mmCIF file of C-alpha atoms in Angstrom:
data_model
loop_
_atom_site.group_PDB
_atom_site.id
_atom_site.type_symbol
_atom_site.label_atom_id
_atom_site.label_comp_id
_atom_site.label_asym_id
_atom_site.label_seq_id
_atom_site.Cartn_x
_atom_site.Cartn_y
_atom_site.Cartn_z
ATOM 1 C CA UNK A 1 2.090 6.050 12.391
ATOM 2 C CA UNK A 2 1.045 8.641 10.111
ATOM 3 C CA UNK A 3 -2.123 10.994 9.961
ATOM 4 C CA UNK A 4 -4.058 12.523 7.467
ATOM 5 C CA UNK A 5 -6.493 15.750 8.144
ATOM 6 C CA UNK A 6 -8.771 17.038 5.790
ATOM 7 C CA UNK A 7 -9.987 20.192 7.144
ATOM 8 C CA UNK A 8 -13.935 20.357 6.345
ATOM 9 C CA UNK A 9 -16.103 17.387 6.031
ATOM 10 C CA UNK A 10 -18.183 18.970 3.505
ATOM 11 C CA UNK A 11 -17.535 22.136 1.536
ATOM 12 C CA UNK A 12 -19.832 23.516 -1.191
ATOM 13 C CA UNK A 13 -18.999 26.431 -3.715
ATOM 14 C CA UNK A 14 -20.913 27.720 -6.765
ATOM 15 C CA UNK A 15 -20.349 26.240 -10.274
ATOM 16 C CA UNK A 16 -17.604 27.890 -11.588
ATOM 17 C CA UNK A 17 -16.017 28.599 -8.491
ATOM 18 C CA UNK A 18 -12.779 27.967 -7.127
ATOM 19 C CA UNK A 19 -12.788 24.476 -5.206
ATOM 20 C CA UNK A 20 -9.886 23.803 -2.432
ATOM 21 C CA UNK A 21 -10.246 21.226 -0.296
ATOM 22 C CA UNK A 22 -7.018 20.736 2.281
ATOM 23 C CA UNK A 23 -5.190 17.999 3.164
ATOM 24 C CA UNK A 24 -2.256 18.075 6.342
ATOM 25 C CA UNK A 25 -0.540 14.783 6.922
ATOM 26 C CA UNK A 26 1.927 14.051 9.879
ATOM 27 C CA UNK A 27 5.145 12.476 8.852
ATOM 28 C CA UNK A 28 8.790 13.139 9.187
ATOM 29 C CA UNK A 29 9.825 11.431 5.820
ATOM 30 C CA UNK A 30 8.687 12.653 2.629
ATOM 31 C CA UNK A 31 5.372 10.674 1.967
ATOM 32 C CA UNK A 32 3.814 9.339 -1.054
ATOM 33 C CA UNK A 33 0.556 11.421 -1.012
ATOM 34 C CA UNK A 34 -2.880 10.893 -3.122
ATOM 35 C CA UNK A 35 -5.970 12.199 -3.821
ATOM 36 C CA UNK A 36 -8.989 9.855 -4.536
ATOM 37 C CA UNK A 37 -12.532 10.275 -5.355
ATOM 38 C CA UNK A 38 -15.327 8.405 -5.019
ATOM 39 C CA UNK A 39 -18.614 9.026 -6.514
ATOM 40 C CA UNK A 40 -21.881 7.724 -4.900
ATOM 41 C CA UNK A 41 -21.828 3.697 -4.893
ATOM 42 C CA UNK A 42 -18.680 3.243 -6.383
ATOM 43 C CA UNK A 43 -14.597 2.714 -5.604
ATOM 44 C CA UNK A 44 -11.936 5.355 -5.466
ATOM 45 C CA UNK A 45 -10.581 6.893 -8.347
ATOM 46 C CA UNK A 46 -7.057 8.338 -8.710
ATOM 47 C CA UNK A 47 -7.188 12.148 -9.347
ATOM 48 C CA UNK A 48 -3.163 12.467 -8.548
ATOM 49 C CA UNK A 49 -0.217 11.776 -7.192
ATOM 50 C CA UNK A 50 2.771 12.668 -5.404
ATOM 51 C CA UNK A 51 5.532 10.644 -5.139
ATOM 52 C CA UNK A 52 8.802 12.348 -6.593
ATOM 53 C CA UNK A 53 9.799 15.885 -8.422
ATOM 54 C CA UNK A 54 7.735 18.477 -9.463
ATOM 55 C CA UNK A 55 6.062 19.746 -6.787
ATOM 56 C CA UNK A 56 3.041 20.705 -8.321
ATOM 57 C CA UNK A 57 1.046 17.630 -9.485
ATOM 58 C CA UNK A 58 -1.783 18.196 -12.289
ATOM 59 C CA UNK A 59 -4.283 15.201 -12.571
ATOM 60 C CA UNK A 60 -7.583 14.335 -13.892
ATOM 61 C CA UNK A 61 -10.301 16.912 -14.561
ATOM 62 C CA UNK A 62 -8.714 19.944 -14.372
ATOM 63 C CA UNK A 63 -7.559 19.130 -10.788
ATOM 64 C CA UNK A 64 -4.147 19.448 -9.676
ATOM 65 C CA UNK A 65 -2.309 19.910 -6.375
ATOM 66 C CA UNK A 66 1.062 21.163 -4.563
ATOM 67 C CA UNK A 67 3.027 19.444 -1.983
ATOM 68 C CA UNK A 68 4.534 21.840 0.101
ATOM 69 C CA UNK A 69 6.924 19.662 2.547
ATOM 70 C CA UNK A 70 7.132 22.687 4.839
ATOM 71 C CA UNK A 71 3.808 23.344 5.635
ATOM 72 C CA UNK A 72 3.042 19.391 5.524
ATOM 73 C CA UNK A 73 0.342 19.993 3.091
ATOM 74 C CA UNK A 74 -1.311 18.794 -0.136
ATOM 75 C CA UNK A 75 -3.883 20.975 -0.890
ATOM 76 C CA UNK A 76 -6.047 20.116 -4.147
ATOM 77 C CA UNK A 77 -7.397 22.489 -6.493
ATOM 78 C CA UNK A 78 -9.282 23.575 -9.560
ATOM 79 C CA UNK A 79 -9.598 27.008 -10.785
ATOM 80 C CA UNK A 80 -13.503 26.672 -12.267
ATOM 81 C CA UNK A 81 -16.144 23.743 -10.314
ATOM 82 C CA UNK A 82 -18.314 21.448 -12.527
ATOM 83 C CA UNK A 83 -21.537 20.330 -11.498
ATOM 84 C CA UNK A 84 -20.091 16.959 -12.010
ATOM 85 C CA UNK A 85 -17.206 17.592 -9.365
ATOM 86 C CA UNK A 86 -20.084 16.489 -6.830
ATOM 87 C CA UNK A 87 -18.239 13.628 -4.946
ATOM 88 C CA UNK A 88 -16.704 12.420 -1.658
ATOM 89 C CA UNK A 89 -12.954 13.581 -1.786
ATOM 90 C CA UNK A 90 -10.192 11.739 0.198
ATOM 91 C CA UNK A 91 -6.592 12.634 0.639
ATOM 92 C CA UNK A 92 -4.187 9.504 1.661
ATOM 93 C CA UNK A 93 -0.456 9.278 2.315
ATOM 94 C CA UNK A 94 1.749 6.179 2.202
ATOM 95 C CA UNK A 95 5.273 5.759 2.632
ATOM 96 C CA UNK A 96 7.848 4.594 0.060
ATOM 97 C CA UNK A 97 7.092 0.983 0.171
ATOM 98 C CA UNK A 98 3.131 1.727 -0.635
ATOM 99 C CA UNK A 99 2.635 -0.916 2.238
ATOM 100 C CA UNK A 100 0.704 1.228 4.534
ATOM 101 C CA UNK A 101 -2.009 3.919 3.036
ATOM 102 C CA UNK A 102 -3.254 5.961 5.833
ATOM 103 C CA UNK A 103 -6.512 7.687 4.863
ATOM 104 C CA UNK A 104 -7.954 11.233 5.326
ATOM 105 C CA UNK A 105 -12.064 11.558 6.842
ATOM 106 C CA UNK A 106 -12.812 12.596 3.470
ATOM 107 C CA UNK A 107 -14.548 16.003 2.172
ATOM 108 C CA UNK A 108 -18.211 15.613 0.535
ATOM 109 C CA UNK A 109 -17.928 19.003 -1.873
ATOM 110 C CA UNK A 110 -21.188 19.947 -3.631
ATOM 111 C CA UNK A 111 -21.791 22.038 -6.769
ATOM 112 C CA UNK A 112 -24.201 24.787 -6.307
ATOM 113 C CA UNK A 113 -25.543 25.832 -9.776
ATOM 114 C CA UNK B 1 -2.479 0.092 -17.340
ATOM 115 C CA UNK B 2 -3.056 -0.483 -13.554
ATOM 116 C CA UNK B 3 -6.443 -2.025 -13.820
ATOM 117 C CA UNK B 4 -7.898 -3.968 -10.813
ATOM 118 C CA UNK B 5 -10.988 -5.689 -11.490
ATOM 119 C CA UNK B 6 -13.400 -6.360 -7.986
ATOM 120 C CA UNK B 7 -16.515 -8.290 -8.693
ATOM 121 C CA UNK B 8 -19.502 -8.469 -8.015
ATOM 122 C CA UNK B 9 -19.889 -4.927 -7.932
ATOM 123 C CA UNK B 10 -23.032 -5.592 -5.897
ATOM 124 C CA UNK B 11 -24.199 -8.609 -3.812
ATOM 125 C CA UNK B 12 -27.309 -9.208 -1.848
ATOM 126 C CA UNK B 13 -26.855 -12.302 0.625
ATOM 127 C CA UNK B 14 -29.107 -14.434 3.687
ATOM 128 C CA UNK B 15 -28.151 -14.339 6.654
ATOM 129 C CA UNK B 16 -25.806 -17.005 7.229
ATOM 130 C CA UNK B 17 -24.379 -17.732 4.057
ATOM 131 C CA UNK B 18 -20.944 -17.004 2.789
ATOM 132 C CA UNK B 19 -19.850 -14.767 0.384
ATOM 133 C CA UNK B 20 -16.609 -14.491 -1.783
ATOM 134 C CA UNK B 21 -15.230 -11.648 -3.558
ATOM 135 C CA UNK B 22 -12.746 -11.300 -5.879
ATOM 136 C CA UNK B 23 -10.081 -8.804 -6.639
ATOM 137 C CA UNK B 24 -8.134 -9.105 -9.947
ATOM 138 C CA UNK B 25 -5.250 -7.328 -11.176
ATOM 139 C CA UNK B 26 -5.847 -6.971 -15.091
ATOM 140 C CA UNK B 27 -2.420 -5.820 -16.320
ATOM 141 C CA UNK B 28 0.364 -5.944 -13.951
ATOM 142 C CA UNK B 29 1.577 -8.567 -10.625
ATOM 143 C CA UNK B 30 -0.007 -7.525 -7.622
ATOM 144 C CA UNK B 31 2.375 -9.159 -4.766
ATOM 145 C CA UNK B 32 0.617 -7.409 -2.487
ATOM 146 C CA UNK B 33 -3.081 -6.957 -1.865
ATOM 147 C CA UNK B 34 -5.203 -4.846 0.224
ATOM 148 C CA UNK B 35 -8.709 -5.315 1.601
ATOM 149 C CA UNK B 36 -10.778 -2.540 3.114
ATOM 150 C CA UNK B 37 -14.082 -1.980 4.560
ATOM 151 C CA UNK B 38 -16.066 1.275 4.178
ATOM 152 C CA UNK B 39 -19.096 2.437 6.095
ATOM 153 C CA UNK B 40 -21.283 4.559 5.207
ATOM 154 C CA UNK B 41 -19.708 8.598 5.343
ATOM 155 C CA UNK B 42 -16.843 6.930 6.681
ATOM 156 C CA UNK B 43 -13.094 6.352 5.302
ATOM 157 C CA UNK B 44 -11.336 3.312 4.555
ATOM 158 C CA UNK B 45 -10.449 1.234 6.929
ATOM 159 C CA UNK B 46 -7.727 -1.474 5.869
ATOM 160 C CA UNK B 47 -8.999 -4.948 7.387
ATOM 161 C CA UNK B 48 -5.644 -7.206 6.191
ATOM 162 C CA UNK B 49 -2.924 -7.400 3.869
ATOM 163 C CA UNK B 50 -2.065 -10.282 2.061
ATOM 164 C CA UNK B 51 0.809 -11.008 0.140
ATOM 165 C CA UNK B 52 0.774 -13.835 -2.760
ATOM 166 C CA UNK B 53 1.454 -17.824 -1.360
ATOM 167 C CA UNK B 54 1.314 -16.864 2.533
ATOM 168 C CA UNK B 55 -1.217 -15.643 4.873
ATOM 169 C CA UNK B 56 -2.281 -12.716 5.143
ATOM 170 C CA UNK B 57 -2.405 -10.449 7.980
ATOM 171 C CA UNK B 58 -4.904 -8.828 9.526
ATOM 172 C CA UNK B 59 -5.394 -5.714 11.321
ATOM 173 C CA UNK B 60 -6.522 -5.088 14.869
ATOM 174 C CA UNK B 61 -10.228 -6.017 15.772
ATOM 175 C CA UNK B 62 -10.835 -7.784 12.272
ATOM 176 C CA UNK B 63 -11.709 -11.533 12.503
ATOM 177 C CA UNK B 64 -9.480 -13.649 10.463
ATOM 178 C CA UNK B 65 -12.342 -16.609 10.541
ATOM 179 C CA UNK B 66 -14.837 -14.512 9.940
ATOM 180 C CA UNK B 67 -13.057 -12.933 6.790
ATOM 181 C CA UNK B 68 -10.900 -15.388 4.878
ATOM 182 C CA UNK B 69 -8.445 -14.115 2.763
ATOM 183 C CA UNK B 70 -6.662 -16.168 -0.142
ATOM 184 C CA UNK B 71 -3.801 -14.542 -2.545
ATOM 185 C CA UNK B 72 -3.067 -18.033 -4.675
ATOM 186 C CA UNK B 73 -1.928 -16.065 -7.835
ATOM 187 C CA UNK B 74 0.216 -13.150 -8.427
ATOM 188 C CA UNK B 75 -3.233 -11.537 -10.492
ATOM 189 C CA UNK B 76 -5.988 -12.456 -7.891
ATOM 190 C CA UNK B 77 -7.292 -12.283 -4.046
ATOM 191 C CA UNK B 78 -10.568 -13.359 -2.660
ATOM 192 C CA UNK B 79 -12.438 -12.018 0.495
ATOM 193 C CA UNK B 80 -15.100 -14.980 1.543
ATOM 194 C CA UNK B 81 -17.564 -13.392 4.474
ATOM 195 C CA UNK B 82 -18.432 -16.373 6.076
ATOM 196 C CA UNK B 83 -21.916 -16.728 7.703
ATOM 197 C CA UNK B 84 -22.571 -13.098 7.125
ATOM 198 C CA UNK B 85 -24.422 -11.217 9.160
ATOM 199 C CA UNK B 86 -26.640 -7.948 8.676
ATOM 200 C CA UNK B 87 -24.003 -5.764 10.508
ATOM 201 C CA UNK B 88 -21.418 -7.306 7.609
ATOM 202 C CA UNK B 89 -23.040 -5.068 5.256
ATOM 203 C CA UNK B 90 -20.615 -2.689 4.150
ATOM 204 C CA UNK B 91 -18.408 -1.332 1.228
ATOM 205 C CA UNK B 92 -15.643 -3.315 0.335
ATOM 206 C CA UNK B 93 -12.565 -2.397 -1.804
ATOM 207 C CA UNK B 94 -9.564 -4.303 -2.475
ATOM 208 C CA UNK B 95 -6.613 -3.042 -3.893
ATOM 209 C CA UNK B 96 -3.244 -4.289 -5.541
ATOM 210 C CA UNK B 97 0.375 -3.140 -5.544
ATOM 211 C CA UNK B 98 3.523 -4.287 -7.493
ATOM 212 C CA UNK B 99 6.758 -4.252 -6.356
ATOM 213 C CA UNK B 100 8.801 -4.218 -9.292
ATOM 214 C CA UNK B 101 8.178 -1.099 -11.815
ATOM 215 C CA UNK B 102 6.610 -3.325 -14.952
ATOM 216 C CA UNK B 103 7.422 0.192 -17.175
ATOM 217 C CA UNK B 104 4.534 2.300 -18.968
ATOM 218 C CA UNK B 105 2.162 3.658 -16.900
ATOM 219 C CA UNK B 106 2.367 1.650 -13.730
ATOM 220 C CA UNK B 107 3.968 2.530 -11.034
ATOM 221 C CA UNK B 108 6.113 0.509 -8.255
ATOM 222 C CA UNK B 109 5.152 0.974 -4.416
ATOM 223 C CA UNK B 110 1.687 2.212 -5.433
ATOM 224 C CA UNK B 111 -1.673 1.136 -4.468
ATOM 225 C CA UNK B 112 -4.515 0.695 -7.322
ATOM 226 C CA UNK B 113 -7.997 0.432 -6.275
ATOM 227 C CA UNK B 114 -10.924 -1.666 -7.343
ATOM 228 C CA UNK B 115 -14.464 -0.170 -7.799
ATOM 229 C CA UNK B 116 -15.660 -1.885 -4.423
ATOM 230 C CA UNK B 117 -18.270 -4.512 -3.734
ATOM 231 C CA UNK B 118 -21.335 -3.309 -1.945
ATOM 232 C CA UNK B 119 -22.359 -6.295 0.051
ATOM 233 C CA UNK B 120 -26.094 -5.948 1.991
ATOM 234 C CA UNK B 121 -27.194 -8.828 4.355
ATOM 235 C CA UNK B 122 -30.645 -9.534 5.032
#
């Protein structure tokens, strides 16, 4: 089976800021890998994803993230934090058939102002 | 494209009474769909699988009379919490994946989320 790690259950930066919030997975086949995020009371939302090509991913927001196969990562970025970036963050993997989605603890960020 | 619908969005229940939600795919087939369970600062947990016209399967620990699962139509899935409980209370988010590419924006192999039903039992 597959594992996810987000490193830090909560991070905060200042508005502004640069936000990174990392995501590790286990697998010995190239993955599918997403990142979700869910604001307070409500589903996930697709920010990205992975599945083929570029290696560099650019989603929703202003966020965007690289998979980098040998480091087993897929860290997600953006340059300059918005108040409203306030949200739980989670980082999943599936493989090829989408069958199985194997989710990360989740990262709480928060905006300072 | 890739629209699931979940509804209701919010549901306040007895204890002992049943309770069905339902997860629609708007805009494409789902064959497959998902239901998970969230609690509260917690991940997703996946509680079954079910794929359209059989039964579905559920994971380890999750009670398959307790949580019925039907997948009649390629489009929608209900979760019915039968004589709920206050430790039932929970998040819970279906979602729906196609297996054939249906061209445009949707994607094959990929899971689409609904917006989650909060469900609170008294």
């Amino acid at each position: 089976a597959q594992s996810v790690t987000q490193l830090g259950s909560h991070v905060s930066v200042s508005e502004g800021a640069l936000v990174l919030l990392r995501c590790n997975y286990s697998s010995s086949v190239p993955p599918y890998l997403f990142w979700y995020v869910q604001y307070p009371n409500q589903g996930l939302q697709l920010l990205l994803k992975y599945t083929t090509g570029a290696t560099l991913v650019k989603g929703i927001n202003g966020f965007e993230a690289e998979f980098k196969k040998s480091e087993t990562s897929f860290h997600l970025t953006k340059p300059s934090a918005h108040m409203s970036d306030a949200a739980e963050y989670f980082c999943a993997v599936s493989d090829f058939t989408g069958n199985q989605f194997y989710f990360g603890t989740g990262t709480s960020l928060t905006v300072i102002p | 494209g890739a629209v699931v619908s979940q509804h209701p969005s919010r549901v306040i229940c007895k204890s002992g009474t049943s309770v069905k939600i339902e997860c629609r795919s708007l805009d494409f087939q789902a064959t497959t769909m998902f239901w998970y369970r969230q609690f509260p600062k917690q991940s997703l947990m996946l509680m079954a699988t079910s794929n359209e016209g059989s039964k579905a399967t559920y994971e380890q620990g999750v009670e398959k009379d307790k949580f019925l699962i039907n997948h009649a139509s390629l489009t929608l899935s209900t979760l019915t919490v039968t004589s709920a409980h206050p430790e039932d209370s929970s998040f819970y988010i279906c979602s729906a994946r196609d297996l054939v590419a249906s061209g445009g924006t949707i994607a094959k192999n990929i899971q689409y989320f609904g917006a989650g039903t909060r469900l609170s039992v008294l």
